[in-house]
Amino acid sequence: MSTVSGKTQVVGIIGNPVKHSLSPAMHNAAFAACDLDYVYVPFFVTPENLGNAISGLKALGVCGFNVTIPYKTDIIPHLDYLDQTAEEAGAVNTVLIKDGKMIGHNTDGDGLVCSLAEDLDFIPGDGTVMLIGAGGAARGAIAALCRAKSQRIIVTNRSVDKANALKLDMNRIYPEVCIDVINANELNKSALSTVTLLVNTTSIGMNGDKLHFLDLSMLPKSAKIYDMVYSPPITPLLYEASEIGMLVSNGLGMLAAQGELAFNIWTGITPPKGYMKRVLEGLCGS
Ligand code: NAP
């Protein structure tokens, strides 16, 4: 990192917790690689301080920030505008502060679509994508998949009402996309046998836990498996799927790709291709 001076531009991340975040190291390395006088700082924010923290960032002249768990939807009322990605997802992971206005973006979904192409050679289209989960990450993912012309998406979640709400929201914008909802505890062979790509958007796997409601043997062998979790690098889902010969990827490529898009929103510059992913691989020892 270059020396911080009075001219250094500040960006950061707000969340609770944030100390585990790899984004500061990834962005600061990319600022240095691009010779940009920026610094990226983690900010731990408690829920009762969210409004004050956001006003404070603006008052201090911070030029943008990332938003992580649990504030990706709670931040929306504090912003002036949403771009298309955030509007469609109903979730924000990147904010640009420009001319005194705060503009929310969602780079998670497009980051996923980039990583699917690079890491699994998967381009949305005719196949069936199954999303496990219906939280903030699933919202960004489904909106980006619809923009990228996915034809059929199945959303499966423990709380089926959240999955139904997601389907309704998305079909209002993309009525042409066939979106089905299945209760996670009722997954069956007739649904699973149609899946081309399965994406875990839940946090299951972070602690070595398994998606107990999913029987991978019901999927076609040709199905590709993406886990948004990247720590540990090989989750039980990825281990089991690769054992039966399926093509798999963890979420490190998505983390890098959403970071590249956020970096570009703040600076107008794209870091050298693959640079952020290599930084992350170095940090994760993969
Ligand atoms: P979130 O809004 O809290 O949603 C969590 C989802 O996981 C919900 O659908 C929830 O189901 C489900 N879930 C959690 N625990 C479960 C359990 N024990 N059994 C069944 N379902 C369970 O969180 P999020 O923002 O979507 O983030 C989810 C994950 O994605 C996190 O691990 C995050 O780190 C990861 N992520 C990765 C990237 C990346 O760049 N790789 C980017 C964004 C997010 P209910 O609705 O039933 O509660």
CSV table of C-alpha atoms in Angstrom, one decimal, residues 117-258:
chain,number,residue,atom,x,y,z
A,117,ALA,CA,-18.1,-18.4,-17.3
A,118,GLU,CA,-14.5,-18.4,-16.2
A,119,ASP,CA,-14.5,-21.2,-13.6
A,120,LEU,CA,-17.2,-23.5,-14.9
A,121,ASP,CA,-17.4,-22.5,-18.6
A,122,PHE,CA,-21.2,-22.0,-18.0
A,123,ILE,CA,-23.1,-19.4,-19.9
A,124,PRO,CA,-26.8,-18.9,-18.9
A,125,GLY,CA,-29.3,-19.9,-21.5
A,126,ASP,CA,-31.4,-23.0,-22.2
A,127,GLY,CA,-30.3,-25.0,-19.2
A,128,THR,CA,-32.0,-25.2,-15.8
A,129,VAL,CA,-30.3,-23.4,-12.9
A,130,MET,CA,-31.1,-24.4,-9.3
A,131,LEU,CA,-30.4,-21.9,-6.6
A,132,ILE,CA,-30.3,-23.1,-3.1
A,133,GLY,CA,-31.3,-20.3,-0.8
A,134,ALA,CA,-33.4,-17.1,-1.2
A,135,GLY,CA,-31.4,-14.5,0.8
A,136,GLY,CA,-29.4,-11.5,-0.3
A,137,ALA,CA,-26.9,-13.5,-2.4
A,138,ALA,CA,-29.7,-15.4,-4.1
A,139,ARG,CA,-31.4,-12.1,-5.0
A,140,GLY,CA,-28.3,-10.7,-6.7
A,141,ALA,CA,-27.7,-14.1,-8.4
A,142,ILE,CA,-31.2,-14.5,-9.8
A,143,ALA,CA,-31.4,-11.0,-11.2
A,144,ALA,CA,-28.1,-11.3,-13.0
A,145,LEU,CA,-29.0,-14.8,-14.3
A,146,CYS,CA,-32.3,-13.3,-15.7
A,147,ARG,CA,-30.4,-10.4,-17.3
A,148,ALA,CA,-28.0,-12.9,-18.8
A,149,LYS,CA,-31.0,-14.7,-20.4
A,150,SER,CA,-31.4,-17.8,-18.2
A,151,GLN,CA,-34.6,-19.5,-19.4
A,152,ARG,CA,-35.4,-21.7,-16.4
A,153,ILE,CA,-34.5,-21.2,-12.7
A,154,ILE,CA,-35.6,-23.3,-9.7
A,155,VAL,CA,-35.3,-21.6,-6.3
A,156,THR,CA,-35.2,-23.9,-3.3
A,157,ASN,CA,-35.2,-22.7,0.3
A,158,ARG,CA,-35.9,-23.8,3.8
A,159,SER,CA,-38.3,-20.9,4.2
A,160,VAL,CA,-40.4,-21.4,1.1
A,161,ASP,CA,-42.3,-18.0,1.5
A,162,LYS,CA,-39.0,-16.2,0.9
A,163,ALA,CA,-38.4,-18.2,-2.2
A,164,ASN,CA,-42.0,-17.4,-3.4
A,165,ALA,CA,-41.4,-13.7,-2.8
A,166,LEU,CA,-38.2,-13.8,-4.8
A,167,LYS,CA,-40.0,-15.5,-7.7
A,168,LEU,CA,-42.8,-12.9,-7.6
A,169,ASP,CA,-40.3,-10.0,-7.6
A,170,MET,CA,-38.3,-11.4,-10.4
A,171,ASN,CA,-41.2,-12.4,-12.6
A,172,ARG,CA,-42.5,-8.8,-12.3
A,173,ILE,CA,-39.3,-7.7,-14.1
A,174,TYR,CA,-38.6,-10.8,-16.2
A,175,PRO,CA,-42.0,-12.5,-16.9
A,176,GLU,CA,-40.5,-14.5,-19.7
A,177,VAL,CA,-38.2,-16.5,-17.3
A,178,CYS,CA,-39.7,-19.7,-16.0
A,179,ILE,CA,-39.1,-19.7,-12.2
A,180,ASP,CA,-40.2,-22.6,-10.0
A,181,VAL,CA,-40.1,-22.8,-6.3
A,182,ILE,CA,-39.5,-26.0,-4.3
A,183,ASN,CA,-39.4,-26.4,-0.5
A,184,ALA,CA,-35.8,-27.5,0.3
A,185,ASN,CA,-37.2,-30.4,2.3
A,186,GLU,CA,-39.3,-31.6,-0.7
A,187,LEU,CA,-36.5,-31.8,-3.3
A,188,ASN,CA,-37.2,-34.8,-5.6
A,189,LYS,CA,-35.7,-36.6,-8.5
A,190,SER,CA,-38.1,-35.1,-11.1
A,191,ALA,CA,-36.8,-31.6,-10.3
A,192,LEU,CA,-33.2,-32.4,-9.6
A,193,SER,CA,-32.8,-34.5,-12.8
A,194,THR,CA,-33.4,-31.4,-15.0
A,195,VAL,CA,-30.6,-29.3,-13.4
A,196,THR,CA,-27.7,-28.1,-15.5
A,197,LEU,CA,-26.1,-25.9,-12.9
A,198,LEU,CA,-26.7,-25.9,-9.1
A,199,VAL,CA,-25.6,-22.9,-7.1
A,200,ASN,CA,-25.4,-22.9,-3.3
A,201,THR,CA,-26.2,-19.4,-2.2
A,202,THR,CA,-26.6,-20.3,1.5
A,203,SER,CA,-23.8,-20.1,4.2
A,204,ILE,CA,-24.1,-23.9,4.6
A,205,GLY,CA,-20.6,-25.3,4.2
A,206,MET,CA,-18.7,-22.5,6.0
A,207,ASN,CA,-18.5,-24.7,9.1
A,208,GLY,CA,-18.0,-28.0,7.3
A,209,ASP,CA,-21.8,-28.6,7.3
A,210,LYS,CA,-23.7,-30.4,4.6
A,211,LEU,CA,-26.8,-29.6,2.6
A,212,HIS,CA,-28.6,-32.5,4.3
A,213,PHE,CA,-31.7,-32.0,2.1
A,214,LEU,CA,-29.8,-32.5,-1.2
A,215,ASP,CA,-29.1,-35.9,-2.8
A,216,LEU,CA,-26.5,-35.3,-5.4
A,217,SER,CA,-27.0,-38.7,-7.0
A,218,MET,CA,-30.4,-37.4,-8.3
A,219,LEU,CA,-28.6,-34.8,-10.5
A,220,PRO,CA,-27.4,-35.6,-13.9
A,221,LYS,CA,-23.6,-36.4,-13.9
A,222,SER,CA,-23.1,-33.5,-16.3
A,223,ALA,CA,-24.5,-31.0,-13.8
A,224,LYS,CA,-22.1,-28.3,-12.7
A,225,ILE,CA,-21.9,-27.3,-9.1
A,226,TYR,CA,-21.0,-23.8,-7.8
A,227,ASP,CA,-20.7,-22.9,-4.1
A,228,MET,CA,-20.6,-19.2,-3.2
A,229,VAL,CA,-18.8,-20.2,0.0
A,230,TYR,CA,-15.0,-19.9,-0.5
A,231,SER,CA,-13.8,-20.7,3.0
A,232,PRO,CA,-13.1,-23.6,3.4
A,233,PRO,CA,-12.1,-23.8,-0.3
A,234,ILE,CA,-13.5,-27.3,-0.6
A,235,THR,CA,-16.9,-27.5,1.1
A,236,PRO,CA,-18.6,-30.9,1.7
A,237,LEU,CA,-20.9,-30.1,-1.3
A,238,LEU,CA,-17.9,-29.5,-3.6
A,239,TYR,CA,-16.0,-32.6,-2.2
A,240,GLU,CA,-19.0,-34.9,-2.7
A,241,ALA,CA,-19.8,-33.5,-6.2
A,242,SER,CA,-16.2,-33.8,-7.4
A,243,GLU,CA,-16.0,-37.4,-6.0
A,244,ILE,CA,-18.8,-38.3,-8.4
A,245,GLY,CA,-17.1,-36.6,-11.3
A,246,MET,CA,-19.0,-33.3,-11.5
A,247,LEU,CA,-17.3,-30.1,-12.5
A,248,VAL,CA,-17.2,-27.8,-9.4
A,249,SER,CA,-16.1,-24.3,-8.3
A,250,ASN,CA,-16.1,-22.4,-5.0
A,251,GLY,CA,-17.0,-18.7,-4.7
A,252,LEU,CA,-13.5,-17.2,-4.8
A,253,GLY,CA,-13.9,-16.2,-8.5
A,254,MET,CA,-17.2,-14.5,-7.6
A,255,LEU,CA,-15.6,-12.6,-4.8
A,256,ALA,CA,-12.8,-11.4,-7.1
A,257,ALA,CA,-15.3,-10.5,-10.0
A,258,GLN,CA,-17.7,-8.6,-7.7
